[in-house]
XYZ file of C-alpha atoms in Angstrom:
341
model
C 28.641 10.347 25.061
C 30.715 10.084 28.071
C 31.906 13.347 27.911
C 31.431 16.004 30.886
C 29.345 18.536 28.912
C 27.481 16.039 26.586
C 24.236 17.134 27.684
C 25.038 21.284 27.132
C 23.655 20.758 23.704
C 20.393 18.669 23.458
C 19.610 18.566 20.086
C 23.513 17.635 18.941
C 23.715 15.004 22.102
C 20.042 13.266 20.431
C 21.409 12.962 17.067
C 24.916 11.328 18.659
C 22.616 8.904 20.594
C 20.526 8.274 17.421
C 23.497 7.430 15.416
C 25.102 5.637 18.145
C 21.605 3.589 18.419
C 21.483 2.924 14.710
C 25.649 1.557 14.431
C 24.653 -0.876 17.422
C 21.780 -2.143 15.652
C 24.173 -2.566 12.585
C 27.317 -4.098 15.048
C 25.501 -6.035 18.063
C 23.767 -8.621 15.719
C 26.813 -9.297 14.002
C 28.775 -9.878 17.146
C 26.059 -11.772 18.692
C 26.200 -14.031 15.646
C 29.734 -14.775 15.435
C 29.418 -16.039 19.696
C 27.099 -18.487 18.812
C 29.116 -19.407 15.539
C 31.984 -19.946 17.901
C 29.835 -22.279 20.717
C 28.957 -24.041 17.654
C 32.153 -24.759 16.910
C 33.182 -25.881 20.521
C 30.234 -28.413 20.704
C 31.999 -29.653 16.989
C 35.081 -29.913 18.553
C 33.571 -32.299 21.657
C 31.301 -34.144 19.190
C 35.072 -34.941 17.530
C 36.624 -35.675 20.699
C 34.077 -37.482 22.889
C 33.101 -40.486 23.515
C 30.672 -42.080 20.278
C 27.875 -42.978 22.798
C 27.330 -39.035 23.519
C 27.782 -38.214 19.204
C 24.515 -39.057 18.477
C 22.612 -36.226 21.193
C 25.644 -33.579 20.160
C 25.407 -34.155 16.844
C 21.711 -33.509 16.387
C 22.096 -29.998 18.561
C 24.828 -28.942 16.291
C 22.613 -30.022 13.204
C 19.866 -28.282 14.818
C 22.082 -24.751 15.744
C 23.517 -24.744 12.410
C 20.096 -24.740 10.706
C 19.315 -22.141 12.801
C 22.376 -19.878 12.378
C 21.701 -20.313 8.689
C 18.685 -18.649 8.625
C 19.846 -15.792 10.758
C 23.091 -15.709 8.402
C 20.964 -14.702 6.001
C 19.258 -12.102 7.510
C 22.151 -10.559 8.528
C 22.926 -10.769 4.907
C 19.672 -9.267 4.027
C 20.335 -6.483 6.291
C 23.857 -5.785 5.231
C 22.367 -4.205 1.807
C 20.343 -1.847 3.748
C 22.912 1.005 3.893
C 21.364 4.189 1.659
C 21.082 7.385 3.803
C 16.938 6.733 3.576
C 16.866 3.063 3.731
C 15.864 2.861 7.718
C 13.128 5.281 7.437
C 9.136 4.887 7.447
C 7.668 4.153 3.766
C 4.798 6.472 1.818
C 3.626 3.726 -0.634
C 1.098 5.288 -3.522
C -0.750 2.720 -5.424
C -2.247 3.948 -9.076
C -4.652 2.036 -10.990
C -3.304 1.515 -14.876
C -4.671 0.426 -18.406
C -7.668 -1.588 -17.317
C -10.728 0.260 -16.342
C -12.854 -1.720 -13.300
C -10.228 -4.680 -14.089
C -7.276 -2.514 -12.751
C -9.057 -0.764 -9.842
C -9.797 -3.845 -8.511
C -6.424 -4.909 -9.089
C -5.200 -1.808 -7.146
C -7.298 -2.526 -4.096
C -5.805 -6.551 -3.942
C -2.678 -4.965 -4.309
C -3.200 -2.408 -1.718
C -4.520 -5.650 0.602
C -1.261 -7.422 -0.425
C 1.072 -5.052 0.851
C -0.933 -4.241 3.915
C -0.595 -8.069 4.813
C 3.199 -7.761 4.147
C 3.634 -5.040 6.415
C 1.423 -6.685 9.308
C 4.016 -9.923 9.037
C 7.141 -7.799 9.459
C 5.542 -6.090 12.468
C 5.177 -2.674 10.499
C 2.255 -0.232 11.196
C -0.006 1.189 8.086
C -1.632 4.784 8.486
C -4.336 5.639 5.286
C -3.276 9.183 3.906
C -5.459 9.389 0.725
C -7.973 6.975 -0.765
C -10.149 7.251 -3.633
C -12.683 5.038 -4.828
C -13.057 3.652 -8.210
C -16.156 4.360 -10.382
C -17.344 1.066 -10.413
C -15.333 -1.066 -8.357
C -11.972 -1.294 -6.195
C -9.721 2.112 -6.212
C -8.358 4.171 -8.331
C -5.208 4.978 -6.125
C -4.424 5.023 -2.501
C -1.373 6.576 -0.544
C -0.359 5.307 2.867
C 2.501 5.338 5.296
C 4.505 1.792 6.511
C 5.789 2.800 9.788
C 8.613 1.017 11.023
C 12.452 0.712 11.183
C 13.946 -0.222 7.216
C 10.349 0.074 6.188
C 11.931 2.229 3.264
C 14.759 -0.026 2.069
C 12.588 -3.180 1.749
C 9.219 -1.315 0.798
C 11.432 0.552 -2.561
C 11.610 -2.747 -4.013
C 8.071 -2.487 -5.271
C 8.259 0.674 -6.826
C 7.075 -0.168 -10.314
C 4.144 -1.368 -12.847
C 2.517 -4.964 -11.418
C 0.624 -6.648 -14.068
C -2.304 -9.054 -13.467
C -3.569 -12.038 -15.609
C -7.015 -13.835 -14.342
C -9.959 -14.376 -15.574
C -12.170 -11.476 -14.860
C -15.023 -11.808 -12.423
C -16.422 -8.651 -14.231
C -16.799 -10.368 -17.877
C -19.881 -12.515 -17.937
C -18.209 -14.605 -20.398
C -15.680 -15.241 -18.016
C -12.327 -14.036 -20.777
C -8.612 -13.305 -19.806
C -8.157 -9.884 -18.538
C -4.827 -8.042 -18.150
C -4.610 -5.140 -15.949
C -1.947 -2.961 -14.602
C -1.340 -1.172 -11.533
C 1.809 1.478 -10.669
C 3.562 1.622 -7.223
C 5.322 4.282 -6.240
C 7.572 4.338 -2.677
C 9.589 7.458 -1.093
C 11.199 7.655 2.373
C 9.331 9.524 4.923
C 12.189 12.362 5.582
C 13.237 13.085 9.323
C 13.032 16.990 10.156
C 16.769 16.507 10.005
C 16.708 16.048 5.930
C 16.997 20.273 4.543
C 14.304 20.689 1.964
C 13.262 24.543 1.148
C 9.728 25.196 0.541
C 8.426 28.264 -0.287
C 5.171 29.050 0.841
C 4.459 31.526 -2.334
C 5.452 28.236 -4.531
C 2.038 26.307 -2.761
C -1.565 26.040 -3.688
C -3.348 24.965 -0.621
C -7.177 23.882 -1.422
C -9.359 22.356 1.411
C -12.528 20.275 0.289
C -14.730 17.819 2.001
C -13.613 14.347 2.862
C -15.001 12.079 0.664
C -15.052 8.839 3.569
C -18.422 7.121 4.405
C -19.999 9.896 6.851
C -20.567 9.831 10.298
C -21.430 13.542 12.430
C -18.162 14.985 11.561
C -15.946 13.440 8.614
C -18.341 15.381 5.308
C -19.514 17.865 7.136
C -16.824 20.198 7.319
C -13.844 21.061 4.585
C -10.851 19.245 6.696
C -9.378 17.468 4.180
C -6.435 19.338 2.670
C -4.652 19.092 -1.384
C -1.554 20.862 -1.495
C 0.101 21.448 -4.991
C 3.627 22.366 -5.076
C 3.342 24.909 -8.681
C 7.366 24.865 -9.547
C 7.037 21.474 -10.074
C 3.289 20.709 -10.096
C 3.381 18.361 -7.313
C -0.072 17.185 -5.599
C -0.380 15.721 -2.422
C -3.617 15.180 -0.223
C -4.696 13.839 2.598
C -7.746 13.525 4.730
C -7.508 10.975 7.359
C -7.724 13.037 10.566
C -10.344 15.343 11.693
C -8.434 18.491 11.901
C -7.421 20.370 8.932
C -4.278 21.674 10.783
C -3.278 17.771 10.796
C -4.126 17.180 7.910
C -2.183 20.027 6.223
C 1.099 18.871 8.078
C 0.750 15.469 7.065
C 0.247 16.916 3.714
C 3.837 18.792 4.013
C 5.614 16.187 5.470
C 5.046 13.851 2.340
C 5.702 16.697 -0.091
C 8.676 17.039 2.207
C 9.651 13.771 0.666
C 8.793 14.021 -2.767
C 10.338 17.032 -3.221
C 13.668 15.282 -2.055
C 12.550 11.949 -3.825
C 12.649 14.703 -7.047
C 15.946 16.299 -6.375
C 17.439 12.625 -6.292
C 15.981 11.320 -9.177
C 17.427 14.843 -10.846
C 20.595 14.317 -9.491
C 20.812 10.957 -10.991
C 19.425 11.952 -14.337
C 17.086 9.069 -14.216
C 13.432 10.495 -14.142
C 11.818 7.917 -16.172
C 13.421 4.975 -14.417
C 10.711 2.963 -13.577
C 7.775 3.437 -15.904
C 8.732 4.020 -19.109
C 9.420 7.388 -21.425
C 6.236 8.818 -20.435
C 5.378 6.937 -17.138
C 2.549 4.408 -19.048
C 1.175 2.316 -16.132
C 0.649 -0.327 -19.243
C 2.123 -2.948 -21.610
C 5.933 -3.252 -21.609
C 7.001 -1.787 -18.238
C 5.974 -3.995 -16.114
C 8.379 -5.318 -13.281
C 6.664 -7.926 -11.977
C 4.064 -10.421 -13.118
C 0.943 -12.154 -11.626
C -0.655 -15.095 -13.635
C -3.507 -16.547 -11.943
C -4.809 -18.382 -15.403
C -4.401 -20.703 -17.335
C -1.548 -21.423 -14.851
C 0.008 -19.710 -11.727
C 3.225 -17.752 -11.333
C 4.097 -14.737 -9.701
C 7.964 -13.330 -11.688
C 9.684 -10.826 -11.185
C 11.236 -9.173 -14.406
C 14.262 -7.517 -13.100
C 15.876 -10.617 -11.439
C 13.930 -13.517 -12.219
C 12.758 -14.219 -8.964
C 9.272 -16.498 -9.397
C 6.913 -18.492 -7.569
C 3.664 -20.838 -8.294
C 1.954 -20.257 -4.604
C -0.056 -17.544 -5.926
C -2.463 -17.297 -2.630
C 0.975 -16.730 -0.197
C 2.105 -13.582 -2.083
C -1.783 -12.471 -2.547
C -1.337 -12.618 1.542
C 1.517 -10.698 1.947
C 4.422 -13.358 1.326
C 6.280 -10.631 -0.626
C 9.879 -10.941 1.218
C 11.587 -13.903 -1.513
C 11.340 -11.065 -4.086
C 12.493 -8.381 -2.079
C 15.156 -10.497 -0.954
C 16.135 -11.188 -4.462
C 16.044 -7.645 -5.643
C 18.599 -6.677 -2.643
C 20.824 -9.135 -3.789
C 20.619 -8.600 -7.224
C 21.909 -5.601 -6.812
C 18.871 -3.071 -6.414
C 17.880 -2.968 -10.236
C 16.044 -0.234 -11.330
C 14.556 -1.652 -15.049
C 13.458 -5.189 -16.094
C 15.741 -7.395 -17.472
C 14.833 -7.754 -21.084
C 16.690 -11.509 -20.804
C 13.785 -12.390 -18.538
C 11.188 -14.109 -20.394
C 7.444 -14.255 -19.289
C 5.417 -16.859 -20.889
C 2.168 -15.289 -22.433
């Protein structure tokens, strides 16, 4: 970067500067961790040395930094397992409604809340690509973007069936209900990720948005459903006013699930997450929520659980992310993992 003629080539000096950013967002913390480490142990060394009237005030700073560096310890920690090629990207998070009926649309919609909460308490922003309603109740799937640095490499922890226990609040004789909804999470790709698209290989259908009026929003066809035919691929998306937008909104997430594709190819894993033939149902679920007769929320890939049912409900989603990370980024539940019925 300090070279003469760094500048004589824009587009190669940005991507130096961006990756020169991204290994001093990796290296500063780090180095800014081990100086306070080593003031820590200075004031150890005078609490050891000094006088035992001053101990008592030193010692209760020291207690009081190392608490402190603890928790930042393990962020750093956190962080360190953050290194795939996608991982600090923004998120496209689809939520599908499963086995279920009314029970799992409304499922779909609390989880949609949940992870909207989540993304508000680690400062992320959410933009609404494609919402559908459910027949009766809640959706029946919703696709929308978490915008913010490592959105991706926290956000693909989720990608899997949820299942819900609870009494249902649609059965008048208030029964046990079980309902399932699917999550599905790619990176958003950077125009610096090569995917080919062919524009013969597209279907490109415009309809009406289907939001709740107003002068423009059903009045004209601005909404956009692209279908990728090689691979039979659908994406939509109808959240801005302008059908131009709308259509390259539309290509930037098949962008992603095209690549998303090619990966999952390349690693000869295509049913990974939901089963032989992607059931959103009984006996792939990754994670469990029981709300009766008791409360637990457990993750069945590492084991991860938790009785404050109302905290994750509100977003309080980063134990089991956490866990996953460290567990090694598992991809199926553990079948050693027991979940009381």
């Amino acid at each position: 970067m300090a070279d003469n003629g760094f500048w004589d080539r824009p587009e190669q000096a940005r991507e130096v500067i961006t990756e020169a950013n991204g290994l001093k967002n990796i290296f500063n913390p780090v180095v800014a961790f081990r100086k306070r480490l080593d003031d820590l142990q200075a004031m150890v060394d005078l609490i050891l040395e000094g006088d035992e009237k001053d101990v008592g005030d030193y010692a209760k700073e020291a207690a009081s930094t190392a608490t402190t560096l603890l928790v930042d310890l393990d962020k750093l920690e956190i962080e360190s397992f953050l290194t795939g090629k996608l991982d600090k990207s923004s998120a496209i998070m689809t939520i599908h409604a499963g086995a279920g009926g009314t029970e799992s649309c409304d499922w779909a919609e609390i989880m949609w809340r949940m992870y909207t909460r989540w993304a508000e308490r680690r400062g992320f922003k959410v933009e609404v690509e494609d919402l559908q309603q459910g027949e009766e109740a809640g959706i029946s799937r919703v696709t929308f973007r978490i915008i913010g640095p490592y959105a991706y490499g926290y956000a693909k922890a989720e990608r899997g069936v949820h299942r819900l226990v609870r009494i249902s609040p649609f059965d008048a004789n208030s029964r046990r209900h079980t309902s399932f909804a699917a999550v599905d999470v790619i990176a958003e790709l950077e125009d610096d990720i090569d995917v080919q698209i062919n524009e013969a290989d597209l279907r490109i259908d415009t309809y009406r948005s289907s939001g709740k009026g107003g002068q423009h929003v059903n009045k004209t066809e601005s909404a956009i459903r692209i279908t990728h035919i090689p691979t039979n691929l659908v994406v939509t998306c109808q959240t801005e006013r302008s059908q131009h937008k709308n259509k390259d909104r539309a290509m930037k997430t098949l962008k992603s699930r095209l690549y998303e594709k090619m990966q999952d190819e390349k690693r000869a894993e295509m049913e990974r997450f939901y089963g032989e033939k992607g059931d959103i149902g009984w006996g792939h679920q990754i994670r469990s929520y029981v709300f009766q007769p008791y409360q637990i929320v457990k993750d069945l890939r590492t084991g991860f659980e938790t009785g404050n049912v109302q905290a994750v409900m509100d977003g309080d989603l980063d134990g089991f992310i956490n866990a996953w990370l460290r567990a090694g980024c598992p991809l199926k539940r553990n079948k050693d993992i027991k979940m009381e019925e």
